[in-house]
Amino acid sequence: MAPYTPLLTVRGSEGLYMVNGPPHFTESSVLPRESGKNCKVYTFSKDGTLFAWGNGEKINIINVTNKGLLHSFDLPKTVCLEFSPKNTVLATWQPYTTSKDGTAGVPNLQLYDVKTGTCLKAFIQKKMQNWCPFWSEDETICARNVNNEVHFFENNNFNTTANKLHLQKINDFVLSPGPQPYKVAVYVPGSKGAPSFVRLYQYPNFDGPHAALANKSFFKADKVTMLWNKKATAVLVIASTDVDKTGASYYGEQTLHYIATNGESAVVQLPKSGPIYDVVWNSNSTEFCAVYGFMPAKATIFNLKCDPVFDFGTGPRNAAYFSPHGHILVLAGFGNLRGQMEVWDVKNYKLISKPVASDSTYFAWCPDGEHILTATCAPRLRVNNGYKIWHYTGSVLHKYDVPANVELWQVSWQPFLDGIFPAKTITYQAVPSEVPREEPKTATAYRPPALRNKPTTNSKLHEEEPPQNMKPQPGNDKPLSKNALKNQRKHEAKKAAKQEARSDKSLDLSPTPTSQSSAQNTIPQPTTGDPEVDKKIKNLKKKLKAIEQLKEQAATGKQLEKNQLEKIQKEKALLRELEDLELGI
């Protein structure tokens, strides 16, 4: 059997068409090109076998395998499409409108039977947000939010409401992935001094004070994002406010919460303050990655105990993407950042490549777990529109730039079910490519007129933190008992006392202070000729001296504060910076 090749769907002002995926990148015959600017929406089914699109007149469904047209519906105003997980139902949504005399409008959310083409049910759905009903993966249940309560339908029978989950003003809900038993996470915003909360339920056990599997309440939440892991054992909740009352951020305040179906819950402690840009689960459901903190942002992988496993340090990034198999992680800086990507081997925590996809507005992993799609689309950016196909080792395998005065609106991969593409061994060597390598444009830093004729210094606005493994090392993973800890501190105190006695002896044998001061006067300190650099060297030496003192205090058994421990961690970086400055002397 020939290996599967994912298709690429491209929509823009040139029309709608498909492209064969790697390694060919030729236009596909699966979909005859739809010319014109009227195509507003398209979607694949979850397994990639069906494709539906709207051309401004009709909604068409084709079978991707045999290229045959299945159905065509007269729905010219449709702007949203979605297939149910097993391809039984096609959901369509068009903007809700009322007549001039104020009477209620016609139902705008239609559910069609894909097999027969008949309309199963039509609902009124005024808001575009969360317009689509949620199905379980086997389509046994389907749910939608109706007037602040969740209505459940069974076996695609939309004429009878099988169950209702009623809480005061349910704002949002998410069904769990995977097989039975089904679970649902619901969010209720706080009011009149009461906190907001997220609760987990198992369908259909909604009644009674102890019906909830877990409950987590919190203040400072205008909206939340709820993320189930693949095994449906836990939910991550990003709670955010629209305004940061401290004035520290334009983005409001965010907090990250962990809720497990066994009743456990916790606030995920993020070491750096600032916005939470992205949180993503690994497909193995045992770890998640968070990108957070004021720029340069930190990225950290946490386990199910919310303990940090690996810290990727700081860098220009605001997004994280696990590969479909979960063995590769891409940390990227898109939007107002310059598009730098870091591709990491998650098992060994080794950096594979560091490509730059400038001006990218879209990123997606190919279902094969080897290729990456980045694109620059309108209306986010109306210039330099186009897309690139990368190998994760950093090679650009295909590049398409749209012609002048043409816009690219959307581009995406054909989805496939899990298990179709087996995981391959990670390679660190860049794969060969026929696309010429582009050197990323490096913008020179602004220098004020007064400094333009002076030698440049290696000063940085931010001290970047290096990656570090946060797992407890073998032999140190067991916590010490109280007696062992006490003995260890006594031993360290004795060791420190001995060192102090030795240093006192060496001071007795050293020259008198007067001879030392005279020697200092006769031997001038080395200078760079640049007072700014000299000042930096002096400050660095002062910081290093303070770190030495802190280390001595720690050796005597004194408990150090968190900020003092952070200072000690920066010692290597400070020594490197001092060395760089002194080499320029």
PDB file of C-alpha atoms in Angstrom, residues 433-583:
ATOM      1  CA  SER A 433      16.513  20.759   0.216  1.00  0.00           C
ATOM      2  CA  GLU A 434      16.356  22.260  -3.274  1.00  0.00           C
ATOM      3  CA  VAL A 435      14.951  25.540  -1.924  1.00  0.00           C
ATOM      4  CA  PRO A 436      17.801  28.076  -1.606  1.00  0.00           C
ATOM      5  CA  ARG A 437      18.556  28.972   1.994  1.00  0.00           C
ATOM      6  CA  GLU A 438      17.506  32.469   3.029  1.00  0.00           C
ATOM      7  CA  GLU A 439      19.559  34.316   5.578  1.00  0.00           C
ATOM      8  CA  PRO A 440      17.238  36.003   8.081  1.00  0.00           C
ATOM      9  CA  LYS A 441      17.357  39.786   8.028  1.00  0.00           C
ATOM     10  CA  THR A 442      19.208  41.076  11.059  1.00  0.00           C
ATOM     11  CA  ALA A 443      18.155  44.535  12.089  1.00  0.00           C
ATOM     12  CA  THR A 444      20.966  46.605  13.607  1.00  0.00           C
ATOM     13  CA  ALA A 445      20.260  48.088  17.006  1.00  0.00           C
ATOM     14  CA  TYR A 446      19.617  51.811  17.219  1.00  0.00           C
ATOM     15  CA  ARG A 447      22.575  53.832  18.491  1.00  0.00           C
ATOM     16  CA  PRO A 448      22.141  57.443  19.561  1.00  0.00           C
ATOM     17  CA  PRO A 449      24.326  60.002  17.707  1.00  0.00           C
ATOM     18  CA  ALA A 450      26.627  60.496  20.728  1.00  0.00           C
ATOM     19  CA  LEU A 451      27.676  56.798  20.680  1.00  0.00           C
ATOM     20  CA  ARG A 452      27.930  56.174  16.925  1.00  0.00           C
ATOM     21  CA  ASN A 453      31.670  56.810  16.631  1.00  0.00           C
ATOM     22  CA  LYS A 454      32.553  54.906  19.787  1.00  0.00           C
ATOM     23  CA  PRO A 455      33.397  51.190  19.999  1.00  0.00           C
ATOM     24  CA  THR A 456      30.381  48.907  20.487  1.00  0.00           C
ATOM     25  CA  THR A 457      29.938  47.103  23.790  1.00  0.00           C
ATOM     26  CA  ASN A 458      28.355  43.718  24.394  1.00  0.00           C
ATOM     27  CA  SER A 459      25.667  45.121  26.663  1.00  0.00           C
ATOM     28  CA  LYS A 460      22.266  43.388  26.721  1.00  0.00           C
ATOM     29  CA  LEU A 461      18.874  44.723  27.690  1.00  0.00           C
ATOM     30  CA  HIS A 462      18.005  41.396  29.304  1.00  0.00           C
ATOM     31  CA  GLU A 463      20.049  38.654  30.885  1.00  0.00           C
ATOM     32  CA  GLU A 464      18.924  35.489  29.073  1.00  0.00           C
ATOM     33  CA  GLU A 465      18.617  32.404  31.246  1.00  0.00           C
ATOM     34  CA  PRO A 466      20.002  29.124  29.877  1.00  0.00           C
ATOM     35  CA  PRO A 467      17.917  25.902  29.758  1.00  0.00           C
ATOM     36  CA  GLN A 468      18.156  23.673  32.836  1.00  0.00           C
ATOM     37  CA  ASN A 469      16.891  20.252  33.850  1.00  0.00           C
ATOM     38  CA  MET A 470      14.578  20.562  36.854  1.00  0.00           C
ATOM     39  CA  LYS A 471      14.251  16.816  37.537  1.00  0.00           C
ATOM     40  CA  PRO A 472      15.735  15.691  40.870  1.00  0.00           C
ATOM     41  CA  GLN A 473      19.109  14.052  40.254  1.00  0.00           C
ATOM     42  CA  PRO A 474      19.607  10.339  41.102  1.00  0.00           C
ATOM     43  CA  GLY A 475      20.483   9.978  44.765  1.00  0.00           C
ATOM     44  CA  ASN A 476      18.948  13.379  45.657  1.00  0.00           C
ATOM     45  CA  ASP A 477      15.356  12.526  44.878  1.00  0.00           C
ATOM     46  CA  LYS A 478      14.536  11.375  48.452  1.00  0.00           C
ATOM     47  CA  PRO A 479      14.007  14.207  50.975  1.00  0.00           C
ATOM     48  CA  LEU A 480      16.376  14.123  53.975  1.00  0.00           C
ATOM     49  CA  SER A 481      15.027  13.405  57.437  1.00  0.00           C
ATOM     50  CA  LYS A 482      15.186  16.124  60.141  1.00  0.00           C
ATOM     51  CA  ASN A 483      18.178  14.505  61.888  1.00  0.00           C
ATOM     52  CA  ALA A 484      20.057  13.975  58.618  1.00  0.00           C
ATOM     53  CA  LEU A 485      19.410  17.597  57.646  1.00  0.00           C
ATOM     54  CA  LYS A 486      20.642  18.777  61.067  1.00  0.00           C
ATOM     55  CA  ASN A 487      23.841  16.690  60.799  1.00  0.00           C
ATOM     56  CA  GLN A 488      24.424  17.932  57.251  1.00  0.00           C
ATOM     57  CA  ARG A 489      24.192  21.570  58.415  1.00  0.00           C
ATOM     58  CA  LYS A 490      26.598  20.891  61.349  1.00  0.00           C
ATOM     59  CA  HIS A 491      29.076  19.290  58.950  1.00  0.00           C
ATOM     60  CA  GLU A 492      28.846  22.233  56.542  1.00  0.00           C
ATOM     61  CA  ALA A 493      29.266  24.735  59.425  1.00  0.00           C
ATOM     62  CA  LYS A 494      32.433  22.912  60.630  1.00  0.00           C
ATOM     63  CA  LYS A 495      33.788  22.891  57.063  1.00  0.00           C
ATOM     64  CA  ALA A 496      33.141  26.625  56.741  1.00  0.00           C
ATOM     65  CA  ALA A 497      34.835  27.301  60.120  1.00  0.00           C
ATOM     66  CA  LYS A 498      37.955  25.387  59.016  1.00  0.00           C
ATOM     67  CA  GLN A 499      38.099  27.396  55.773  1.00  0.00           C
ATOM     68  CA  GLU A 500      37.776  30.613  57.771  1.00  0.00           C
ATOM     69  CA  ALA A 501      40.645  29.557  60.082  1.00  0.00           C
ATOM     70  CA  ARG A 502      42.846  28.860  57.048  1.00  0.00           C
ATOM     71  CA  SER A 503      42.046  32.233  55.527  1.00  0.00           C
ATOM     72  CA  ASP A 504      42.933  33.916  58.877  1.00  0.00           C
ATOM     73  CA  LYS A 505      46.352  32.191  58.835  1.00  0.00           C
ATOM     74  CA  SER A 506      47.001  33.329  55.286  1.00  0.00           C
ATOM     75  CA  LEU A 507      46.066  36.884  56.294  1.00  0.00           C
ATOM     76  CA  ASP A 508      48.680  36.764  59.148  1.00  0.00           C
ATOM     77  CA  LEU A 509      51.360  35.759  56.628  1.00  0.00           C
ATOM     78  CA  SER A 510      50.290  38.402  54.078  1.00  0.00           C
ATOM     79  CA  PRO A 511      51.983  41.856  53.822  1.00  0.00           C
ATOM     80  CA  THR A 512      50.873  44.690  56.108  1.00  0.00           C
ATOM     81  CA  PRO A 513      47.948  46.846  54.956  1.00  0.00           C
ATOM     82  CA  THR A 514      50.259  49.815  54.329  1.00  0.00           C
ATOM     83  CA  SER A 515      52.477  47.812  51.995  1.00  0.00           C
ATOM     84  CA  GLN A 516      49.349  46.437  50.281  1.00  0.00           C
ATOM     85  CA  SER A 517      47.902  49.903  49.753  1.00  0.00           C
ATOM     86  CA  SER A 518      51.224  51.183  48.420  1.00  0.00           C
ATOM     87  CA  ALA A 519      51.359  48.227  46.014  1.00  0.00           C
ATOM     88  CA  GLN A 520      47.846  49.053  44.865  1.00  0.00           C
ATOM     89  CA  ASN A 521      48.879  52.652  44.296  1.00  0.00           C
ATOM     90  CA  THR A 522      51.906  51.665  42.224  1.00  0.00           C
ATOM     91  CA  ILE A 523      50.081  49.030  40.057  1.00  0.00           C
ATOM     92  CA  PRO A 524      47.251  50.760  38.142  1.00  0.00           C
ATOM     93  CA  GLN A 525      43.979  48.844  37.608  1.00  0.00           C
ATOM     94  CA  PRO A 526      43.470  47.805  33.957  1.00  0.00           C
ATOM     95  CA  THR A 527      41.003  50.032  32.131  1.00  0.00           C
ATOM     96  CA  THR A 528      39.294  49.819  28.748  1.00  0.00           C
ATOM     97  CA  GLY A 529      39.389  53.504  27.993  1.00  0.00           C
ATOM     98  CA  ASP A 530      35.599  53.445  27.970  1.00  0.00           C
ATOM     99  CA  PRO A 531      34.219  54.637  31.325  1.00  0.00           C
ATOM    100  CA  GLU A 532      30.918  52.816  30.673  1.00  0.00           C
ATOM    101  CA  VAL A 533      32.645  49.430  30.273  1.00  0.00           C
ATOM    102  CA  ASP A 534      34.844  50.063  33.350  1.00  0.00           C
ATOM    103  CA  LYS A 535      31.729  50.822  35.346  1.00  0.00           C
ATOM    104  CA  LYS A 536      30.098  47.558  34.171  1.00  0.00           C
ATOM    105  CA  ILE A 537      33.188  45.514  35.123  1.00  0.00           C
ATOM    106  CA  LYS A 538      33.171  47.119  38.578  1.00  0.00           C
ATOM    107  CA  ASN A 539      29.453  46.350  39.063  1.00  0.00           C
ATOM    108  CA  LEU A 540      29.894  42.753  37.886  1.00  0.00           C
ATOM    109  CA  LYS A 541      32.744  42.178  40.367  1.00  0.00           C
ATOM    110  CA  LYS A 542      30.567  43.640  43.116  1.00  0.00           C
ATOM    111  CA  LYS A 543      27.713  41.223  42.196  1.00  0.00           C
ATOM    112  CA  LEU A 544      30.093  38.230  42.115  1.00  0.00           C
ATOM    113  CA  LYS A 545      31.466  39.186  45.541  1.00  0.00           C
ATOM    114  CA  ALA A 546      27.920  39.314  46.919  1.00  0.00           C
ATOM    115  CA  ILE A 547      27.227  35.862  45.441  1.00  0.00           C
ATOM    116  CA  GLU A 548      30.341  34.479  47.167  1.00  0.00           C
ATOM    117  CA  GLN A 549      29.086  35.830  50.480  1.00  0.00           C
ATOM    118  CA  LEU A 550      25.662  34.224  49.921  1.00  0.00           C
ATOM    119  CA  LYS A 551      27.296  30.866  49.120  1.00  0.00           C
ATOM    120  CA  GLU A 552      29.288  31.096  52.384  1.00  0.00           C
ATOM    121  CA  GLN A 553      26.063  31.808  54.288  1.00  0.00           C
ATOM    122  CA  ALA A 554      24.388  28.793  52.657  1.00  0.00           C
ATOM    123  CA  ALA A 555      27.384  26.617  53.619  1.00  0.00           C
ATOM    124  CA  THR A 556      26.902  27.524  57.293  1.00  0.00           C
ATOM    125  CA  GLY A 557      23.314  26.242  57.093  1.00  0.00           C
ATOM    126  CA  LYS A 558      21.508  29.560  56.793  1.00  0.00           C
ATOM    127  CA  GLN A 559      18.158  29.368  54.932  1.00  0.00           C
ATOM    128  CA  LEU A 560      18.357  31.667  51.885  1.00  0.00           C
ATOM    129  CA  GLU A 561      15.470  33.613  50.380  1.00  0.00           C
ATOM    130  CA  LYS A 562      14.145  32.816  46.889  1.00  0.00           C
ATOM    131  CA  ASN A 563      15.696  35.974  45.336  1.00  0.00           C
ATOM    132  CA  GLN A 564      19.068  35.118  46.936  1.00  0.00           C
ATOM    133  CA  LEU A 565      18.997  31.625  45.406  1.00  0.00           C
ATOM    134  CA  GLU A 566      18.164  33.187  42.018  1.00  0.00           C
ATOM    135  CA  LYS A 567      21.259  35.431  42.391  1.00  0.00           C
ATOM    136  CA  ILE A 568      23.477  32.372  42.957  1.00  0.00           C
ATOM    137  CA  GLN A 569      22.043  30.714  39.814  1.00  0.00           C
ATOM    138  CA  LYS A 570      23.177  33.733  37.756  1.00  0.00           C
ATOM    139  CA  GLU A 571      26.856  33.331  38.758  1.00  0.00           C
ATOM    140  CA  LYS A 572      27.919  31.512  35.563  1.00  0.00           C
ATOM    141  CA  ALA A 573      26.236  34.087  33.326  1.00  0.00           C
ATOM    142  CA  LEU A 574      27.896  36.955  35.246  1.00  0.00           C
ATOM    143  CA  LEU A 575      31.342  35.300  35.008  1.00  0.00           C
ATOM    144  CA  ARG A 576      30.866  34.846  31.258  1.00  0.00           C
ATOM    145  CA  GLU A 577      29.835  38.481  30.833  1.00  0.00           C
ATOM    146  CA  LEU A 578      32.828  39.657  32.920  1.00  0.00           C
ATOM    147  CA  GLU A 579      35.172  37.538  30.833  1.00  0.00           C
ATOM    148  CA  ASP A 580      33.742  39.001  27.605  1.00  0.00           C
ATOM    149  CA  LEU A 581      34.182  42.548  28.881  1.00  0.00           C
ATOM    150  CA  GLU A 582      37.758  41.937  30.126  1.00  0.00           C
ATOM    151  CA  LEU A 583      38.777  40.305  26.844  1.00  0.00           C
TER     152      LEU A 583
END
